[in-house]
mmCIF file of C-alpha atoms in Angstrom:
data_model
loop_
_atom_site.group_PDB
_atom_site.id
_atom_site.type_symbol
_atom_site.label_atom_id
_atom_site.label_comp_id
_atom_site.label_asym_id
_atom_site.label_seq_id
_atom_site.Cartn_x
_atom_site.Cartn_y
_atom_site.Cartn_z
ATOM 1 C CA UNK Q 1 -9.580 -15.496 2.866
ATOM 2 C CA UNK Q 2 -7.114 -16.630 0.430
ATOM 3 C CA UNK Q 3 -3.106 -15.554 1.121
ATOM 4 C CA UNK Q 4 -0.941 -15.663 -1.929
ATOM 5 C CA UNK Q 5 2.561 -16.115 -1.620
ATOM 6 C CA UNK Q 6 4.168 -14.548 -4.559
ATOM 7 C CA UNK Q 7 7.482 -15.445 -4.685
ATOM 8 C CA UNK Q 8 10.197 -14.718 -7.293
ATOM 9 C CA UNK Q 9 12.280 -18.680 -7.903
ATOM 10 C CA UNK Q 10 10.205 -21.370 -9.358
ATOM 11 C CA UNK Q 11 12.943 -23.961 -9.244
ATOM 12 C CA UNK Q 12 13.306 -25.419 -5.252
ATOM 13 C CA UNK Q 13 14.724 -28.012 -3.805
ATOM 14 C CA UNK Q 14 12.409 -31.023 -2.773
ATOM 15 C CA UNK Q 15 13.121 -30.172 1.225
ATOM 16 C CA UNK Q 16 11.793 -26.694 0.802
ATOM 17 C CA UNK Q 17 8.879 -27.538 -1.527
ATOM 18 C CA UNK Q 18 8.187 -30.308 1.444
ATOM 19 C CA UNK Q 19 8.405 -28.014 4.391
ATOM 20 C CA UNK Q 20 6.262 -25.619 2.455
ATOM 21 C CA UNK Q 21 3.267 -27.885 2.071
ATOM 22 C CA UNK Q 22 3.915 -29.300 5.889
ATOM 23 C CA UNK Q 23 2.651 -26.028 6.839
ATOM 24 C CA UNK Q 24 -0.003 -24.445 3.790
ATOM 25 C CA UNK Q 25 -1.932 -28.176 4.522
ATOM 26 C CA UNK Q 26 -2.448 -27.496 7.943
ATOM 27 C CA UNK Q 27 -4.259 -24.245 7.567
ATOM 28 C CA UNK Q 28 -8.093 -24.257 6.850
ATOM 29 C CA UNK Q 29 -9.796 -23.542 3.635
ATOM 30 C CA UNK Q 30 -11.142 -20.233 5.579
ATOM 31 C CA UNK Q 31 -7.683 -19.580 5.628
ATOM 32 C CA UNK Q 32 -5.545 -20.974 2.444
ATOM 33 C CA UNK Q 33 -2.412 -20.133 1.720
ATOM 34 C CA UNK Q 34 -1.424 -20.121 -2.093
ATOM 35 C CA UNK Q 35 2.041 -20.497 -3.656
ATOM 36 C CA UNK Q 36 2.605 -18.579 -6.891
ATOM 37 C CA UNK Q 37 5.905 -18.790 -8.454
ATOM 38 C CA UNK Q 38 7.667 -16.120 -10.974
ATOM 39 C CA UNK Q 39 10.204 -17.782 -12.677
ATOM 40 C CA UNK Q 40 13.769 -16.471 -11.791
ATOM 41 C CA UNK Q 41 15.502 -14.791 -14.660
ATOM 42 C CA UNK Q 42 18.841 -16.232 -15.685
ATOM 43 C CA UNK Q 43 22.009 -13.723 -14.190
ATOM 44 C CA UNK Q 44 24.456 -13.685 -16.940
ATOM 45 C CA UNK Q 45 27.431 -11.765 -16.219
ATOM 46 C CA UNK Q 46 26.018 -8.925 -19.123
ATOM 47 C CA UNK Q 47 22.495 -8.822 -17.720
ATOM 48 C CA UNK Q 48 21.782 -5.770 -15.423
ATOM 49 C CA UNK Q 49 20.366 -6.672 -12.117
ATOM 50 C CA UNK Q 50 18.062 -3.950 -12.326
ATOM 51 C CA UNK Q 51 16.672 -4.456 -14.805
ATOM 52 C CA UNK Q 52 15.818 -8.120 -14.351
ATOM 53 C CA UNK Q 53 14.488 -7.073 -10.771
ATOM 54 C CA UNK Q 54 12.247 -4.802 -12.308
ATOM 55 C CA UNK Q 55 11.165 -7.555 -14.947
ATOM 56 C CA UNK Q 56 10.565 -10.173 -12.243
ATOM 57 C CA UNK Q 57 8.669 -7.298 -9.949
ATOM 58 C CA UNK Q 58 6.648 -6.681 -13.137
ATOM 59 C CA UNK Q 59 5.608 -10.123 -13.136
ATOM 60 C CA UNK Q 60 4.908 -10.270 -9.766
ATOM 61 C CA UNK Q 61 2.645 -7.538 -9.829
ATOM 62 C CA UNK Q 62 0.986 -8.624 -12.233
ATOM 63 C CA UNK Q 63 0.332 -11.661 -10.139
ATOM 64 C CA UNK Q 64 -1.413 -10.038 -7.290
ATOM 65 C CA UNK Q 65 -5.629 -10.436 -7.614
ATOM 66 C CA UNK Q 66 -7.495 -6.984 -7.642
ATOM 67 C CA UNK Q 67 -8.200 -6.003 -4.819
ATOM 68 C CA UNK Q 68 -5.511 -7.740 -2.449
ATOM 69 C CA UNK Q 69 -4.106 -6.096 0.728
ATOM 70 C CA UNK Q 70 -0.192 -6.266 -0.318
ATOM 71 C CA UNK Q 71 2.728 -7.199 1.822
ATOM 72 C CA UNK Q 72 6.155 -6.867 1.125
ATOM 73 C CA UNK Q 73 8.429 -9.190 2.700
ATOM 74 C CA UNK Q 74 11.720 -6.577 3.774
ATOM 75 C CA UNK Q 75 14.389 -6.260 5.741
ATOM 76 C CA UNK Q 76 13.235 -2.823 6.525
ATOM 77 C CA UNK Q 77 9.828 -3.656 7.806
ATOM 78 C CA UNK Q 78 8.011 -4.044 10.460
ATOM 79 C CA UNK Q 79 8.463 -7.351 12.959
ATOM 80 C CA UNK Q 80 6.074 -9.118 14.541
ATOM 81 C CA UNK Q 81 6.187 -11.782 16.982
ATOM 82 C CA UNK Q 82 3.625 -14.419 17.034
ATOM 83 C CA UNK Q 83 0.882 -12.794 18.813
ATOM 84 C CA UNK Q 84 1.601 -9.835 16.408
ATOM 85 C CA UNK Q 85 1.331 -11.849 13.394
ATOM 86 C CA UNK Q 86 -1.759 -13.475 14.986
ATOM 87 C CA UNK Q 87 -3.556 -9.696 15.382
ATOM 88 C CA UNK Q 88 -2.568 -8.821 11.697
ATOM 89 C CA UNK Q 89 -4.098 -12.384 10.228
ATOM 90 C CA UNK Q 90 -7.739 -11.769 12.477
ATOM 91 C CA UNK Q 91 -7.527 -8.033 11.205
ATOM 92 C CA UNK Q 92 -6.669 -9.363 7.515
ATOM 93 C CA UNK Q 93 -9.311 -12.164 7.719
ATOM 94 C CA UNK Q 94 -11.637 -9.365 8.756
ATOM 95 C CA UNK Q 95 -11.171 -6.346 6.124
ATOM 96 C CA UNK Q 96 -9.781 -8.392 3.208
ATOM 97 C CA UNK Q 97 -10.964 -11.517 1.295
ATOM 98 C CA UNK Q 98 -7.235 -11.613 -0.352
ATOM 99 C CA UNK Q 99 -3.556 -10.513 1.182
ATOM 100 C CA UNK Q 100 -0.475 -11.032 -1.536
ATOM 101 C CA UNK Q 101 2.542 -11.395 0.431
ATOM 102 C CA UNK Q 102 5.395 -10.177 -1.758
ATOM 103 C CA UNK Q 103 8.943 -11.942 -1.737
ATOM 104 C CA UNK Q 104 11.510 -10.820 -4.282
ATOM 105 C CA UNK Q 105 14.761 -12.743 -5.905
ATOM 106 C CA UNK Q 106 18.240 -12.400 -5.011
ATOM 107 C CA UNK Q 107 18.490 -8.600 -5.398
ATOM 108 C CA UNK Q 108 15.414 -7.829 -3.336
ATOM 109 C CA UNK Q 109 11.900 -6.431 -4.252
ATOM 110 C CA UNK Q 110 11.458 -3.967 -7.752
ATOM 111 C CA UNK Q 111 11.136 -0.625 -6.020
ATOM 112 C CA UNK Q 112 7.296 -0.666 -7.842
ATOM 113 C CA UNK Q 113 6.789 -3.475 -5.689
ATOM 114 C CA UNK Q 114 7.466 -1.952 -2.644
ATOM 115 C CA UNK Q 115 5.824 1.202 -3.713
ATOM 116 C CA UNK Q 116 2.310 -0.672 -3.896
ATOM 117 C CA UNK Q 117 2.733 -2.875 -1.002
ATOM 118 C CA UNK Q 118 0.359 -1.480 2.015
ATOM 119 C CA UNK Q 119 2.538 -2.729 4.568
ATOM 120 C CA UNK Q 120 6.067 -4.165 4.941
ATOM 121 C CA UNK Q 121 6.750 -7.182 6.736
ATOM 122 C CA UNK Q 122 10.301 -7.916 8.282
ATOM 123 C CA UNK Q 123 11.034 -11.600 9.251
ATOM 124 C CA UNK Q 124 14.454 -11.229 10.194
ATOM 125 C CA UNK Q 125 17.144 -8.275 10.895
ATOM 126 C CA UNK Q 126 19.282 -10.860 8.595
ATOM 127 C CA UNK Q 127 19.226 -12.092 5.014
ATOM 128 C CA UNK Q 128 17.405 -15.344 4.882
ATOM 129 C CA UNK Q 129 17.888 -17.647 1.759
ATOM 130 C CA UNK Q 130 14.827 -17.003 -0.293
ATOM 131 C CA UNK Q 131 13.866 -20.488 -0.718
ATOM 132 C CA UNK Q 132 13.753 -20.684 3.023
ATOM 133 C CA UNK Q 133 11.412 -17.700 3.408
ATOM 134 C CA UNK Q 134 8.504 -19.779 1.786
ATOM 135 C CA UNK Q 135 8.756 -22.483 4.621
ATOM 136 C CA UNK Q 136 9.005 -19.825 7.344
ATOM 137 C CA UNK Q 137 6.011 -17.903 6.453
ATOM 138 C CA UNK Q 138 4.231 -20.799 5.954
ATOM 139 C CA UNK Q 139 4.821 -21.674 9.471
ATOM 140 C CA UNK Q 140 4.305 -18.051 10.884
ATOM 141 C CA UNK Q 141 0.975 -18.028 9.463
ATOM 142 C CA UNK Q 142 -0.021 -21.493 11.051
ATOM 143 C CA UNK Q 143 1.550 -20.619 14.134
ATOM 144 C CA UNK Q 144 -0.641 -17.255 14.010
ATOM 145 C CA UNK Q 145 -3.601 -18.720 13.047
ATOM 146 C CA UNK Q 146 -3.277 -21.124 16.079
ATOM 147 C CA UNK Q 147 -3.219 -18.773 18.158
ATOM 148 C CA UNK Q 148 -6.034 -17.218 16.860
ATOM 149 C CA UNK Q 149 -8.256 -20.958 17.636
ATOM 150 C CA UNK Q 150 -6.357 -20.592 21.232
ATOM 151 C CA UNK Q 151 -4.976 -24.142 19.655
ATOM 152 C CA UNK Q 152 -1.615 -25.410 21.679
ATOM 153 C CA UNK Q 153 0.791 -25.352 18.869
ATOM 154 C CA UNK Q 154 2.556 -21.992 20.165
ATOM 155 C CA UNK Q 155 3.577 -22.652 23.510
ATOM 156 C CA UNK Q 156 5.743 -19.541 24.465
#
């Protein structure tokens, strides 16, 4: 199974791009995690914010290989905790050769984006810097698929 991180920014700071890799290296090739990056449109003080969210979501839909089982990172989904996470990667790993996980720009996900996600996936009740979000999935999904191999990474 391949999991694509679609991500709206293309334009990181060495730290994140770092803790990022720490974590996509570690998982298998059974289990590879894949960063694709829509570029961030400029925010002039003219530009509408809509519309630019709906270009980027555009973009980022157009990203998503056919046939993927969508996610879309939101404050209003649904939150797991590890062992949740872990049952949602064995049932992904079982019904879907490819997941996109969706994570929009400053002003959120395009509501099309949302619209064709099949599930929505909250990783905090607060608004994480999006940059960050990359590195924290990254290590969700290890931690997940650790517990999956009953490996001793997660020690709760």
């Amino acid at each position: 199974m391949v999991i694509y991180l679609i991500c709206v920014g293309n334009k990181v700071s060495n730290w994140v791009a770092e803790g990022y890799e720490e974590y996509a290296q570690r998982l298998p090739a059974h289990c590879r995690l894949q960063l694709i990056e829509i570029p961030l449109k400029k925010r002039v003080k003219t530009a509408s914010l809509l519309r630019l969210q709906q270009e980027e979501g555009e973009k980022m839909q157009a990203a998503i290989p056919t046939g993927a089982h969508v996610i879309a990172l939101d404050e209003r989904g649904q939150s797991w905790s590890s062992p949740q996470l872990a049952a949602q990667l064995a049932h992904w790993q079982q019904h879907f050769s490819q997941v996109a996980l969706l994570v929009g720009g400053p002003e959120g996900l395009a509501a099309d984006c949302l619209r064709r996600a099949n599930d929505r996936w909250s990783l905090s009740a607060a608004t994480l810097p999006h940059p960050l979000v990359r590195i924290i999935v990254a290590e969700q999904l290890y931690r997940a698929w650790t517990l999956t191999q009953g490996h001793p990474y997660h020690r709760a």
